[in-house]
Amino acid sequence: MKKIFGSLLLALSMAHGSNIALNRPLADVVVRDRGELVLNGDSIQYKVWDSKSLAGKVRIVQHIAGRKKVKAENQPLMDRIVAAHFDESKYQTTNIINVDDAIMGTGLFVRGETKKAKREHPNSQVVMDNDGVVQKAWGLKKQESLIVVLDKTGKVRFVHEGKLSNAQIQDVMDLAKKLQQE
């Protein structure tokens, strides 16, 4: 009976789509096409991004489809993070933009907005994923956003796909503050 119940829970979690589990690291994924944006003076260069690099600091990871509507869903959280002025030696925001999940013909605009975001927030990690490899590796829904809080060891402490409620935004902020003190 226990085995059947466990299998049912696994099936339900897989039906949800995401393969992200609390207290475990995110599935390993490498973004080779574009990847992490690196600011060099006023120019932007790209380097291969590997999810293994997420360990070492507390992070709020945002993965978004390259769509204006999806970006706006959790902008209130991003605004709260900026206003909090977290200690950069202990915390970093990671934004992963899935250009593969942009509206047909808007990829150039999405790439431009991604570069603009890196320039506006140079201390944030910004990753441009042209092929949607992160979305596939983590089993995420298309046309959606994801918020994950990682502790400094890289383990997931909070995960939510879709728009956060005001209470969830507060939970994320409180958790990020708490984890930085550990």
Short mmCIF file of C-alpha atoms in Angstrom, two decimals:
data_model
loop_
_atom_site.label_atom_id
_atom_site.label_comp_id
_atom_site.label_asym_id
_atom_site.label_seq_id
_atom_site.Cartn_x
_atom_site.Cartn_y
_atom_site.Cartn_z
CA MET A 1 0.00 0.00 0.00
CA LYS A 2 2.83 2.40 0.92
CA LYS A 3 4.54 1.66 -2.39
CA ILE A 4 1.35 2.38 -4.36
CA PHE A 5 0.78 5.66 -2.46
CA GLY A 6 4.41 6.71 -3.07
CA SER A 7 4.07 5.92 -6.77
CA LEU A 8 0.84 7.93 -6.91
CA LEU A 9 2.55 10.94 -5.28
CA LEU A 10 5.45 10.67 -7.74
CA ALA A 11 3.01 10.48 -10.66
CA LEU A 12 1.12 13.53 -9.38
CA SER A 13 4.31 15.54 -8.99
CA MET A 14 5.44 14.57 -12.49
CA ALA A 15 1.99 15.46 -13.90
CA HIS A 16 2.57 18.95 -12.52
CA GLY A 17 5.56 19.09 -14.85
CA SER A 18 8.41 20.40 -12.75
CA ASN A 19 11.05 18.00 -11.50
CA ILE A 20 12.20 20.45 -8.81
CA ALA A 21 12.11 19.08 -5.27
CA LEU A 22 12.55 20.83 -1.93
CA ASN A 23 15.86 20.28 -0.11
CA ARG A 24 17.53 18.99 -3.26
CA PRO A 25 19.69 20.80 -5.81
CA LEU A 26 18.24 21.77 -9.16
CA ALA A 27 18.87 19.34 -12.01
CA ASP A 28 22.18 20.04 -13.72
CA VAL A 29 21.88 21.99 -16.95
CA VAL A 30 24.35 23.87 -19.16
CA VAL A 31 23.37 26.78 -21.42
CA ARG A 32 25.80 27.01 -24.33
CA ASP A 33 23.84 29.12 -26.87
CA ARG A 34 24.31 32.64 -25.49
CA GLY A 35 24.42 31.77 -21.76
CA GLU A 36 25.40 34.14 -18.97
CA LEU A 37 25.67 37.80 -19.90
CA VAL A 38 28.94 39.37 -18.76
CA LEU A 39 29.24 43.15 -18.68
CA ASN A 40 32.60 44.37 -19.95
CA GLY A 41 32.53 48.16 -19.82
CA ASP A 42 29.50 48.99 -21.95
CA SER A 43 29.64 45.85 -24.06
CA ILE A 44 28.03 42.52 -23.29
CA GLN A 45 29.73 39.20 -23.83
CA TYR A 46 28.45 35.71 -23.21
CA LYS A 47 29.87 32.73 -21.42
CA VAL A 48 28.63 29.18 -20.98
CA TRP A 49 26.40 28.96 -17.92
CA ASP A 50 26.24 25.86 -15.72
CA SER A 51 23.61 25.41 -12.99
CA LYS A 52 26.34 23.93 -10.76
CA SER A 53 27.58 27.53 -10.36
CA LEU A 54 24.47 28.38 -8.31
CA ALA A 55 25.96 27.04 -5.06
CA GLY A 56 27.98 29.39 -2.88
CA LYS A 57 25.43 32.14 -2.24
CA VAL A 58 21.78 32.36 -1.28
CA ARG A 59 19.87 32.93 -4.52
CA ILE A 60 16.47 33.77 -5.79
CA VAL A 61 16.30 32.21 -9.24
CA GLN A 62 13.70 33.48 -11.68
CA HIS A 63 13.14 31.55 -14.90
CA ILE A 64 10.79 33.29 -17.31
CA ALA A 65 9.44 32.71 -20.76
CA GLY A 66 10.60 35.51 -23.08
CA ARG A 67 7.21 37.22 -22.97
CA LYS A 68 6.34 40.64 -21.55
CA LYS A 69 3.23 39.31 -19.77
CA VAL A 70 5.25 36.57 -18.04
CA LYS A 71 8.01 38.99 -17.03
CA ALA A 72 5.39 41.24 -15.39
CA GLU A 73 3.94 38.38 -13.28
CA ASN A 74 6.63 38.45 -10.63
CA GLN A 75 7.99 41.97 -11.13
CA PRO A 76 6.71 42.93 -7.63
CA LEU A 77 9.13 40.37 -6.16
CA MET A 78 12.01 41.65 -8.29
CA ASP A 79 11.24 45.21 -7.13
CA ARG A 80 11.27 44.07 -3.48
CA ILE A 81 14.64 42.34 -3.99
CA VAL A 82 16.18 45.50 -5.44
CA ALA A 83 14.78 47.58 -2.57
CA ALA A 84 16.13 45.13 0.05
CA HIS A 85 19.79 45.78 -0.91
CA PHE A 86 20.88 42.27 0.06
CA ASP A 87 24.56 41.73 0.90
CA GLU A 88 26.21 40.86 -2.44
CA SER A 89 28.81 38.72 -0.69
CA LYS A 90 26.02 36.39 0.53
CA TYR A 91 23.24 36.80 -2.05
CA GLN A 92 22.67 37.00 -5.81
CA THR A 93 19.59 37.06 -8.03
CA THR A 94 19.73 34.79 -11.08
CA ASN A 95 17.38 35.58 -13.96
CA ILE A 96 17.09 33.01 -16.74
CA ILE A 97 15.26 34.20 -19.84
CA ASN A 98 13.92 31.49 -22.13
CA VAL A 99 14.18 33.15 -25.55
CA ASP A 100 12.96 29.88 -27.13
CA ASP A 101 9.59 30.56 -25.45
CA ALA A 102 9.08 34.05 -26.92
CA ILE A 103 6.24 35.08 -29.18
CA MET A 104 7.16 34.43 -32.82
CA GLY A 105 9.19 37.32 -34.20
CA THR A 106 10.00 38.94 -30.82
CA GLY A 107 13.30 37.19 -30.10
CA LEU A 108 15.37 40.22 -31.08
CA PHE A 109 13.32 42.43 -28.73
CA VAL A 110 13.67 39.88 -25.89
CA ARG A 111 17.45 39.75 -26.39
CA GLY A 112 17.62 43.56 -26.29
CA GLU A 113 15.55 43.72 -23.10
CA THR A 114 17.75 41.05 -21.52
CA LYS A 115 20.88 43.09 -22.24
CA LYS A 116 19.18 46.20 -20.87
CA ALA A 117 18.30 44.33 -17.64
CA LYS A 118 21.93 43.25 -17.20
CA ARG A 119 23.11 46.84 -17.57
CA GLU A 120 20.49 48.06 -15.06
CA HIS A 121 21.34 45.33 -12.54
CA PRO A 122 25.02 44.51 -13.10
CA ASN A 123 25.30 42.45 -9.90
CA SER A 124 22.49 40.11 -10.91
CA GLN A 125 23.31 36.99 -12.85
CA VAL A 126 21.43 37.09 -16.16
CA VAL A 127 21.28 34.04 -18.42
CA MET A 128 19.92 34.08 -21.98
CA ASP A 129 18.71 30.62 -22.96
CA ASN A 130 18.11 30.60 -26.73
CA ASP A 131 17.24 26.90 -26.91
CA GLY A 132 15.06 26.49 -23.80
CA VAL A 133 17.42 23.89 -22.31
CA VAL A 134 16.70 25.01 -18.72
CA GLN A 135 12.95 24.77 -19.22
CA LYS A 136 13.35 21.24 -20.57
CA ALA A 137 15.88 20.10 -17.92
CA TRP A 138 13.75 21.35 -15.04
CA GLY A 139 10.44 20.20 -16.56
CA LEU A 140 8.87 23.67 -16.55
CA LYS A 141 5.63 24.79 -18.16
CA LYS A 142 5.80 26.87 -21.34
CA GLN A 143 4.66 30.51 -21.21
CA GLU A 144 5.23 30.62 -17.45
CA SER A 145 7.54 31.91 -14.75
CA LEU A 146 9.33 30.08 -11.96
CA ILE A 147 10.68 31.37 -8.66
CA VAL A 148 13.14 29.25 -6.67
CA VAL A 149 14.99 30.14 -3.46
CA LEU A 150 18.29 28.30 -3.03
CA ASP A 151 20.36 28.12 0.14
CA LYS A 152 24.11 28.64 -0.11
CA THR A 153 24.67 24.91 -0.70
CA GLY A 154 22.43 25.12 -3.78
CA LYS A 155 19.46 23.23 -2.30
CA VAL A 156 15.92 24.32 -3.14
CA ARG A 157 14.16 25.86 -0.15
CA PHE A 158 11.16 27.34 -2.00
CA VAL A 159 9.70 26.71 -5.46
CA HIS A 160 6.66 28.08 -7.27
CA GLU A 161 5.61 28.20 -10.92
CA GLY A 162 3.36 31.09 -11.87
CA LYS A 163 2.49 34.38 -10.26
CA LEU A 164 3.28 34.72 -6.57
CA SER A 165 0.67 36.01 -4.15
CA ASN A 166 1.59 38.90 -1.84
CA ALA A 167 1.96 36.39 1.01
CA GLN A 168 4.32 34.24 -1.09
CA ILE A 169 6.40 37.30 -2.00
CA GLN A 170 6.78 38.04 1.72
CA ASP A 171 7.66 34.37 2.39
CA VAL A 172 10.36 34.49 -0.30
CA MET A 173 11.84 37.71 1.09
CA ASP A 174 11.79 36.42 4.68
CA LEU A 175 13.38 33.13 3.64
CA ALA A 176 16.13 34.84 1.64
CA LYS A 177 16.95 37.08 4.64
CA LYS A 178 16.97 34.12 7.03
CA LEU A 179 19.19 31.99 4.78
CA GLN A 180 21.75 34.79 4.50
CA GLN A 181 22.12 34.74 8.28
CA GLU A 182 22.85 31.01 8.46
#
